[in-house]
XYZ file of C-alpha atoms in Angstrom:
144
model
C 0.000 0.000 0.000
C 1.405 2.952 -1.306
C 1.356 6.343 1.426
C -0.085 9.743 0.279
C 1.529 12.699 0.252
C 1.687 15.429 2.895
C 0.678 18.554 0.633
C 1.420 21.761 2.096
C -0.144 25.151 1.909
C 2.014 28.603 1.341
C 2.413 30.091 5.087
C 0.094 33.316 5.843
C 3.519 34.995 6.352
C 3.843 34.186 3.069
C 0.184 34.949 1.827
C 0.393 38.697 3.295
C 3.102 39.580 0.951
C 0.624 39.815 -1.857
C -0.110 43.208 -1.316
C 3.462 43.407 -3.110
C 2.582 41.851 -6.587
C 3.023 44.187 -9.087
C 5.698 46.811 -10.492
C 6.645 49.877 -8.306
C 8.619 52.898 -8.747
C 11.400 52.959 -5.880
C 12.760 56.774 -5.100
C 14.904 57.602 -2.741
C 18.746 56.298 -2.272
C 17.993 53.730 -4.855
C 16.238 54.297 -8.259
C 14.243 52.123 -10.725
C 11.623 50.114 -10.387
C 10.922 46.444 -9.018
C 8.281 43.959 -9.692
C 6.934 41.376 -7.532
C 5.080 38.226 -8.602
C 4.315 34.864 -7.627
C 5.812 31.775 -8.753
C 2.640 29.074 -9.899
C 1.953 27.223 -6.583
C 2.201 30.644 -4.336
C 4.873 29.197 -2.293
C 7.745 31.607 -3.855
C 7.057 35.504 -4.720
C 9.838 36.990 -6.479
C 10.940 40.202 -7.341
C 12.108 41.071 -10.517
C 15.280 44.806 -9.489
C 15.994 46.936 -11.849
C 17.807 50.118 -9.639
C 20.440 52.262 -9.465
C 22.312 52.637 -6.242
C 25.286 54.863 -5.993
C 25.755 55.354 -9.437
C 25.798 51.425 -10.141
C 23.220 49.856 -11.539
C 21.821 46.878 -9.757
C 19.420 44.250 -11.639
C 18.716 41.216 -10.397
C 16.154 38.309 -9.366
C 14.985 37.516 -5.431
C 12.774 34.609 -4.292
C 11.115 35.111 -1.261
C 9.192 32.312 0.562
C 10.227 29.576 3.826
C 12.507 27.880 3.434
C 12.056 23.621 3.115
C 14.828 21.480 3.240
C 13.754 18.006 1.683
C 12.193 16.033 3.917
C 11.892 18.536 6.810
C 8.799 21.206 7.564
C 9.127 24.779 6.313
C 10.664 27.068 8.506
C 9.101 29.851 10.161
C 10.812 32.816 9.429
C 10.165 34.193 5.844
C 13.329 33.589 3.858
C 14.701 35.729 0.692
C 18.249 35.219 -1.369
C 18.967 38.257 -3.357
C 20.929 36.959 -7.049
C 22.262 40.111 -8.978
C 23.792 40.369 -12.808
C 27.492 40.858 -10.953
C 27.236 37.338 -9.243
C 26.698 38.081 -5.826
C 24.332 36.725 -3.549
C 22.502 38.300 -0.515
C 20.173 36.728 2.198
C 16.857 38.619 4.006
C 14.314 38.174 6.436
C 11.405 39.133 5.867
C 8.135 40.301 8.397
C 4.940 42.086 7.673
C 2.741 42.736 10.532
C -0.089 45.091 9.756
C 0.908 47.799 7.393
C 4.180 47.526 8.958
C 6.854 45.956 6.107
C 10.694 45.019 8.125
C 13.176 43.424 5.770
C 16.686 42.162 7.684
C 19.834 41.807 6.077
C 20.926 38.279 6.558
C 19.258 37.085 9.833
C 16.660 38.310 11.541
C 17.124 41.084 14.057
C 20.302 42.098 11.685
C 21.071 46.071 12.496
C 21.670 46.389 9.037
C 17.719 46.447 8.071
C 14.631 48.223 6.210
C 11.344 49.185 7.537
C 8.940 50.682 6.065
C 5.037 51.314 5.877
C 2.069 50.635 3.605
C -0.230 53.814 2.886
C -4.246 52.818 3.700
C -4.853 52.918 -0.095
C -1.121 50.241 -0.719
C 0.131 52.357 -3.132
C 2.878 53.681 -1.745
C 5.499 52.087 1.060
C 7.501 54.667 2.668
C 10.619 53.616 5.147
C 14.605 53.754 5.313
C 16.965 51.210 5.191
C 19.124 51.152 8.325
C 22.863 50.257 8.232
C 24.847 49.373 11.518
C 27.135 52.475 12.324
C 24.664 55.173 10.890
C 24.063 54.252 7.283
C 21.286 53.643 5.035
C 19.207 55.359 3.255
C 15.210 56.889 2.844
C 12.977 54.550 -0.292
C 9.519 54.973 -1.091
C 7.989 52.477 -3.282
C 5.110 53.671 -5.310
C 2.927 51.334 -7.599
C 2.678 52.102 -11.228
């Protein structure tokens, strides 16, 4: 007798970062625009950079989702790996709790870090990033 499946559901960690599907405008210390959207199954959203940052461009793919090792249950946290065109990689954490959007460079309560609010109408998300020492820099991400 053969055993079914588990089948497994995207997290609602997961779920609540629909309200980031679609393309936005980024201002602020980074330019360009990003677009979100979910890989079929809605385990995986990813988000499709095209920025400038510092005078250097910055284009690249992330996938966003928990993380599940074969063979062992997803993880809690929500898990993003950053892959740009100049072959680096970067990991993120990521948390949205109300309109409230945190994003932590590599684990979670990193000080290097973005937070950053959804207006009531989620067309706009307004924050900073945060770097450890007194870096960073102010984005707003409007949807076009």
């Amino acid at each position: 007798m053969s055993e079914i499946p588990e089948t497994y559901e995207p997290s609602a960690e997961v779920q609540a970062l629909d309200r980031l599907v679609g393309t936005w405008a980024v201002t602020g210390g980074a330019e360009g625009t990003v677009r979100y959207e979910w890989l079929h199954g809605g385990f995986f959203l990813l988000q499709h950079v095209a920025l400038t940052h510092s005078g250097q461009p910055v284009t690249g793919l992330e996938v966003i989702g928990n993380l599940r090792p074969f063979g062992e249950p997803a993880g809690a946290d929500v898990m993003s790996r950053f892959y740009d065109a100049a072959g680096n990689t970067f990991d993120y954490v990521y948390e949205l709790v109300g309109d409230k959007l945190t994003i932590w460079g590599g684990a979670k309560g990193s000080p290097a870090y973005y937070e950053g609010t959804f207006s009531p109408d989620g067309t706009t998300v307004t924050g900073a990033w945060v770097y450890p020492g007194g870096g960073g820099y102010e984005s707003t991400m409007t949807r076009i």
